[in-house]
Amino acid sequence: VIALLTDFGFKDSYVGVMKGVILRRAPGAPIVDLCHNVMPQDVLEAGFVLSGAYEYFPDGTVFVCVVDPGVGSKRRILCMETPRHLFLAPDNGLLSVFMAEIPNRTFYEVTNESLFLESVSDTFHGRDIFAPVAAALAMGLDPERLGPKTERVGSLDLALPIRTADGVLRGQVIYVDQFGNVITNLSQKALEPDVVSRRKKVVVRIGGREIRGLSKSYKEAGPRGLLAIMGSSGYLEISVNGGSAQAELQTNRGDEVTVSFEK
Amino acid sequence: VIALLTDFGFKDSYVGVMKGVILRRAPGAPIVDLCHNVMPQDVLEAGFVLSGAYEYFPDGTVFVCVVDPGVGSKRRILCMETPRHLFLAPDNGLLSVFMAEIPNRTFYEVTNESLFLESVSDTFHGRDIFAPVAAALAMGLDPERLGPKTERVGSLDLALPIRTADGVLRGQVIYVDQFGNVITNLSQKALEPDVVSRRKKVVVRIGGREIRGLSKSYKEAGPRGLLAIMGSSGYLEISVNGGSAQAELQTNRGDEVTVSFEK
Amino acid sequence: VIALLTDFGFKDSYVGVMKGVILRRAPGAPIVDLCHNVMPQDVLEAGFVLSGAYEYFPDGTVFVCVVDPGVGSKRRILCMETPRHLFLAPDNGLLSVFMAEIPNRTFYEVTNESLFLESVSDTFHGRDIFAPVAAALAMGLDPERLGPKTERVGSLDLALPIRTADGVLRGQVIYVDQFGNVITNLSQKALEPDVVSRRKKVVVRIGGREIRGLSKSYKEAGPRGLLAIMGSSGYLEISVNGGSAQAELQTNRGDEVTVSFEK
């Protein structure tokens, strides 16, 4: 399986052309659109999307990540090999969002030009480099053939949740989905074991609002009710039952959210 | 073939992750995106989309319908087996929109948790239940293994067209497509045999406008002309040649449309 | 491989249903979405999208082009056979945008109704004619079986770049992509050999602005800088680094762009 993650959207034929190249080099390879609507050039969002997704894919999947503001400049392209998957991405910090979770990872710098299309454009390495390299990997190419191993990997400055002296957990909004669900960087791991056992005592504060208790389903909150719930990516989410929490809270990425517990 | 029908849209990776799960459990299964832009939580629209589509799919197709406002609550999940297809959907009336058309249908309640992902979230049953169950069915699992047969199936209150005493057929708008074509619930069956033989005598009234005659093509109406035509789903549609009938009529779902015949 | 190019968008199930028909007739055929967001009924744009894409697809690919304002009228449907590919399209000039580039092309009129779905609607030939015919071709049908050869092929009135007496090359905007990159009809071929050797002396004028020099990457222009670059389709593009040239220039298709050289 080759899974594609880009900020190319669906207006143009960019994604379609990448698939053409892949199928030319790897006939019959199953291609999955993981997501093509990452905010343009938003490397952090791409990393977040991938972090919540990769574990669900088959062993051997090649993830092709083309969110690449530096295309055409001297930025490197990396391949990260893990026990289950391969990840192709520019060396712009995208992989750093989740790579710490995966032990036994190896990085290669993609430099073997014999794998690229014959003519490489200045602006569309997704087609000219990423697609043919992914196809070669899907056909069984040993990642060692891509180029030299490397240990130098760019990383983003991630805002991690912090626990203050009075026991309040302080995080922030990292993503808003199509339904207006507001997703925070407070993982189940960061909240546990408190959350499981003390679900009803949780107090979430965001955008001047206070939510008491964690819900198990949207319906629990009643029509148009604001609620907090452990989301499907394993992070605390703020939602409105039958509506958009984003519209109600007017919140954006980076806004603060705190979790404390009633006594 | 596994065909997906959701209200997840394309902004997020929800659909992509479902495909990852499916391909992990059913390697190589062809997956088709039937539609992912059903209006959020609009069960009726999902049922309508499926009603016009399922007959065109190969025998053995598994339709996976995740328009599911009740996710995380106690709502049941059903599998409808028909002579040609399988349909997975929440028991929220979605299947009731068209199931009456299909004889010899059997319903199963999907309760066999051994088919689900190990950890089932509160908010994303598409990934945790629907996808792995669909994969199992695509791999040949007997639907009897999903759970007990059931005859209790939720249904929506569908507005059917009515014929008034003076012979006028009265229906309503049920869908507006991307081109602004306004699709009604007046099927060819409801209109026949009158329509075929008396095409030129048809009078359609909608939004204060009157359309005389049924067209055979958009071009017949002249540039920007308003027209009525038997649409591709088998329902009467109102269109503007080279434009949007929705924009011209300012009509919405539920608005009335009538058909009568000139003497 | 069957590659689909339409103006159907993703709101509705039209594309999904076409895939259902294809997979019913050609089980297992890999289907690629080349692009479904061509501006409604914009035949020229469809031709332009295809012209920049087809070379990247595997030999034997069947391109199915359904941008078809004349659907339901008497317009013909054509199949163009080239040494590497097959193209199905209405005879509305779509193929004329790029067919001159391909030698040894043969045209067939698609008239063999035994290949169509049993019932052909007035408005959805994508489903009823194009999809089943494409499936038959993908299964190996000889194009001669589609219908009679023809030499009469409709063409669009394409605005080609012109070189004025004083050596200025005058072209126009033909496409704006999702990122706001403004793509012109000035191909590398039209500009060469001047451009390669005299990159720094190029002067591009568009929308009252003047751009000096051709960039090799977006980053060269500095943050929010306006730049000219040879785009991935082989045409001169105007971009803003990290932004939208379309928003900055307020330019639209048909607007003039000129290229000259500093002495």
Coordinates of N, CA, C and O in Angstrom, one line a residue, chain A residues 7-17 19-25 28 31 33 36-37 40-41 69-73 75 117 119 121-124 127-128, chain C residues 1 10 30 32-38 45 49 52-53 55-59 84 175-179 181 183 199 215-219 229-233 242:
Chain A
D7 N -0.7 18.6 0.8 CA -1.5 19.8 0.9 C -1.9 20.3 -0.5 O -2.2 21.4 -0.8
F8 N -2.1 19.3 -1.4 CA -2.4 19.7 -2.8 C -3.9 19.9 -3.1 O -4.2 20.5 -4.1
G9 N -4.7 19.5 -2.2 CA -6.2 19.6 -2.4 C -6.6 18.8 -3.6 O -5.9 18.0 -4.2
F10 N -7.9 19.1 -4.0 CA -8.5 18.3 -5.1 C -8.9 19.2 -6.3 O -9.4 18.7 -7.2
K11 N -8.6 20.5 -6.2 CA -8.9 21.4 -7.4 C -8.1 21.0 -8.6 O -8.7 21.0 -9.7
D12 N -6.9 20.7 -8.4 CA -6.0 20.5 -9.6 C -5.7 19.0 -9.8 O -6.3 18.1 -9.1
S13 N -4.9 18.7 -10.8 CA -4.6 17.3 -11.1 C -3.3 16.8 -10.4 O -2.8 15.7 -10.8
Y14 N -2.8 17.5 -9.5 CA -1.5 17.2 -9.0 C -1.5 15.8 -8.3 O -0.6 15.0 -8.6
V15 N -2.5 15.5 -7.5 CA -2.6 14.2 -6.9 C -2.7 13.1 -8.0 O -2.1 12.0 -7.9
G16 N -3.6 13.3 -8.9 CA -3.9 12.4 -10.0 C -2.6 12.0 -10.8 O -2.3 10.9 -11.1
V17 N -1.8 13.0 -11.1 CA -0.6 12.8 -11.8 C 0.4 12.0 -11.0 O 1.1 11.1 -11.5
K19 N -0.3 9.7 -8.9 CA -0.8 8.3 -9.0 C -0.4 7.7 -10.4 O -0.1 6.5 -10.4
G20 N -0.5 8.5 -11.4 CA -0.1 8.0 -12.7 C 1.3 7.6 -12.7 O 1.7 6.5 -13.2
V21 N 2.2 8.4 -12.1 CA 3.6 8.0 -12.0 C 3.8 6.8 -11.2 O 4.6 5.8 -11.6
I22 N 3.1 6.7 -10.1 CA 3.3 5.5 -9.2 C 2.8 4.2 -10.0 O 3.5 3.2 -10.0
L23 N 1.7 4.3 -10.7 CA 1.2 3.1 -11.3 C 2.0 2.7 -12.5 O 2.0 1.6 -13.0
R24 N 2.8 3.7 -13.1 CA 3.7 3.4 -14.2 C 4.8 2.6 -13.7 O 5.3 1.7 -14.4
R25 N 5.3 2.9 -12.5 CA 6.5 2.3 -11.9 C 6.1 1.1 -11.0 O 7.0 0.2 -10.8
G28 N -0.4 -1.8 -10.4 CA -1.3 -2.5 -9.5 C -1.2 -2.2 -8.0 O -1.9 -2.7 -7.2
I31 N -3.2 2.4 -3.9 CA -2.9 3.8 -3.4 C -4.0 4.3 -2.6 O -5.2 4.2 -3.0
D33 N -5.6 7.6 -0.5 CA -5.5 9.1 -0.1 C -5.7 9.2 1.4 O -6.8 9.1 1.9
H36 N -5.4 15.1 1.6 CA -4.8 16.0 0.7 C -5.1 17.5 1.0 O -4.8 18.4 0.3
N37 N -5.8 17.6 2.2 CA -6.3 19.0 2.5 C -5.6 19.5 3.8 O -6.2 20.3 4.5
P40 N -2.2 24.6 3.4 CA -1.0 24.8 2.6 C 0.2 25.0 3.4 O 0.3 25.9 4.2
Q41 N 1.2 24.2 3.2 CA 2.6 24.3 3.7 C 2.6 24.2 5.3 O 3.6 24.6 5.9
P69 N 7.2 23.3 1.8 CA 7.4 24.7 1.4 C 8.8 24.9 0.8 O 8.9 25.9 0.1
G70 N 9.7 24.0 1.1 CA 11.1 24.2 0.6 C 11.3 23.6 -0.8 O 12.5 23.5 -1.2
V71 N 10.3 23.1 -1.5 CA 10.5 22.4 -2.7 C 11.4 23.3 -3.7 O 11.1 24.5 -3.8
G72 N 12.3 22.7 -4.3 CA 13.2 23.4 -5.2 C 14.4 24.0 -4.5 O 15.4 24.3 -5.2
S73 N 14.4 24.1 -3.2 CA 15.6 24.6 -2.5 C 16.5 23.4 -2.1 O 16.2 22.3 -2.5
R75 N 16.7 21.8 0.6 CA 16.3 20.9 1.7 C 16.4 19.5 1.3 O 16.3 19.1 0.1
L117 N 12.3 10.7 -11.8 CA 11.9 10.9 -13.2 C 13.1 11.5 -13.9 O 13.9 12.2 -13.3
S119 N 13.5 14.0 -15.9 CA 13.5 15.5 -15.8 C 12.8 15.9 -14.5 O 11.7 15.6 -14.3
S121 N 11.4 18.8 -12.1 CA 11.0 20.2 -12.2 C 11.5 20.9 -10.9 O 11.9 20.3 -9.9
D122 N 11.3 22.2 -10.9 CA 11.7 23.0 -9.7 C 10.6 23.0 -8.6 O 10.8 23.3 -7.5
T123 N 9.3 22.7 -9.1 CA 8.2 22.9 -8.2 C 7.3 21.7 -7.9 O 6.4 21.8 -7.0
F124 N 7.6 20.6 -8.4 CA 6.7 19.4 -8.3 C 7.5 18.2 -8.0 O 7.5 17.2 -8.8
R127 N 5.7 14.7 -7.9 CA 5.6 13.9 -9.1 C 6.9 13.3 -9.5 O 7.1 12.2 -9.9
D128 N 8.0 14.1 -9.4 CA 9.2 13.8 -10.0 C 10.2 13.0 -9.1 O 11.1 12.3 -9.6
Chain C
V1 N -5.2 0.7 -16.5 CA -5.6 1.9 -15.7 C -6.6 2.7 -16.4 O -6.5 3.0 -17.6
F10 N -17.0 16.7 -5.9 CA -17.1 15.6 -5.0 C -18.3 15.7 -4.1 O -18.5 14.9 -3.2
P30 N -7.7 -0.8 -12.1 CA -7.3 0.3 -11.2 C -7.8 1.6 -11.8 O -7.7 1.9 -13.0
V32 N -8.1 5.8 -11.5 CA -7.4 6.9 -10.9 C -8.3 8.2 -11.1 O -8.7 8.4 -12.3
D33 N -8.4 9.0 -10.1 CA -9.1 10.3 -10.3 C -8.1 11.3 -10.7 O -7.2 11.8 -9.9
L34 N -8.1 11.6 -12.0 CA -7.1 12.6 -12.5 C -7.5 14.0 -12.0 O -6.7 14.7 -11.4
C35 N -8.8 14.3 -12.2 CA -9.3 15.6 -11.6 C -10.8 15.6 -11.8 O -11.3 15.2 -12.9
H36 N -11.5 16.0 -10.8 CA -13.0 16.1 -10.9 C -13.5 17.6 -10.7 O -14.7 17.8 -10.6
N37 N -12.5 18.5 -10.5 CA -12.9 19.8 -10.2 C -12.6 20.8 -11.3 O -12.3 22.0 -11.1
V38 N -12.7 20.3 -12.6 CA -12.6 21.2 -13.7 C -13.8 22.2 -13.5 O -14.9 21.8 -13.0
E45 N -10.4 24.2 -20.0 CA -9.6 23.9 -18.8 C -9.4 22.4 -18.7 O -8.3 21.9 -18.4
V49 N -5.7 20.6 -18.4 CA -5.4 19.7 -17.4 C -4.8 18.4 -17.9 O -3.8 17.9 -17.5
G52 N -1.2 18.4 -19.5 CA -0.1 18.4 -18.7 C 0.1 17.1 -17.9 O 1.0 16.9 -17.1
A53 N -0.9 16.2 -18.1 CA -0.9 15.0 -17.2 C -0.7 13.7 -18.0 O -0.1 12.8 -17.4
E55 N 1.1 12.3 -20.2 CA 2.4 11.6 -20.5 C 2.9 10.8 -19.2 O 3.7 9.9 -19.4
Y56 N 2.4 11.2 -18.1 CA 2.9 10.6 -16.8 C 2.2 9.2 -16.5 O 2.6 8.5 -15.6
F57 N 1.2 8.9 -17.3 CA 0.4 7.7 -17.0 C 0.9 6.5 -17.8 O 1.6 6.6 -18.8
P58 N 0.7 5.3 -17.2 CA 1.2 4.1 -17.8 C 0.7 3.9 -19.2 O -0.4 4.4 -19.6
D59 N 1.4 3.2 -20.0 CA 1.0 2.8 -21.3 C -0.3 2.0 -21.2 O -0.5 1.2 -20.2
R84 N 0.4 5.3 -27.1 CA 0.5 4.9 -25.7 C -0.9 4.8 -25.0 O -1.0 4.1 -24.0
Y175 N -4.7 29.2 -16.5 CA -5.2 28.4 -15.4 C -4.7 29.0 -14.1 O -3.6 29.6 -14.1
V176 N -5.5 28.9 -13.0 CA -5.0 29.3 -11.7 C -5.2 28.1 -10.8 O -6.3 27.6 -10.7
D177 N -4.1 27.7 -10.1 CA -4.3 26.4 -9.3 C -4.7 26.8 -7.9 O -4.9 27.9 -7.5
Q178 N -4.9 25.7 -7.1 CA -5.4 25.8 -5.8 C -4.5 26.7 -4.9 O -5.0 27.3 -3.9
F179 N -3.2 26.8 -5.2 CA -2.3 27.6 -4.3 C -2.3 29.0 -4.8 O -1.6 29.9 -4.2
N181 N -1.2 29.8 -7.8 CA -0.2 29.9 -8.9 C -0.9 30.3 -10.2 O -1.9 29.6 -10.5
I183 N -0.9 30.2 -14.1 CA -0.2 29.5 -15.1 C -0.5 30.1 -16.5 O -1.7 30.4 -16.8
R199 N 18.4 33.3 -18.0 CA 17.5 33.3 -16.9 C 17.4 34.6 -16.2 O 16.3 35.1 -15.8
S215 N 13.0 32.5 -11.3 CA 13.5 31.8 -10.1 C 13.6 30.3 -10.3 O 13.0 29.7 -11.3
K216 N 14.4 29.6 -9.5 CA 14.6 28.2 -9.5 C 13.8 27.5 -8.4 O 13.5 26.3 -8.4
S217 N 13.4 28.3 -7.4 CA 12.6 27.8 -6.3 C 11.8 28.9 -5.7 O 12.1 30.1 -5.9
Y218 N 10.7 28.6 -5.0 CA 9.8 29.6 -4.4 C 10.7 30.4 -3.4 O 10.5 31.7 -3.3
K219 N 11.5 29.7 -2.6 CA 12.2 30.4 -1.6 C 13.2 31.5 -2.0 O 13.5 32.4 -1.3
I229 N 8.5 31.5 -12.6 CA 9.2 30.2 -12.5 C 8.7 29.3 -13.6 O 7.6 29.4 -14.0
M230 N 9.6 28.4 -14.2 CA 9.1 27.4 -15.1 C 8.3 26.4 -14.3 O 8.9 25.6 -13.5
G231 N 7.0 26.3 -14.5 CA 6.2 25.4 -13.7 C 6.3 23.9 -14.1 O 6.9 23.6 -15.1
S232 N 5.7 23.1 -13.3 CA 5.8 21.6 -13.5 C 5.1 21.1 -14.8 O 5.4 20.0 -15.2
S233 N 4.2 21.9 -15.4 CA 3.6 21.5 -16.6 C 4.3 21.9 -17.8 O 3.9 21.7 -18.9
G242 N 5.0 31.4 -0.5 CA 4.2 31.3 0.8 C 2.8 32.0 0.7 O 2.2 32.2 1.7

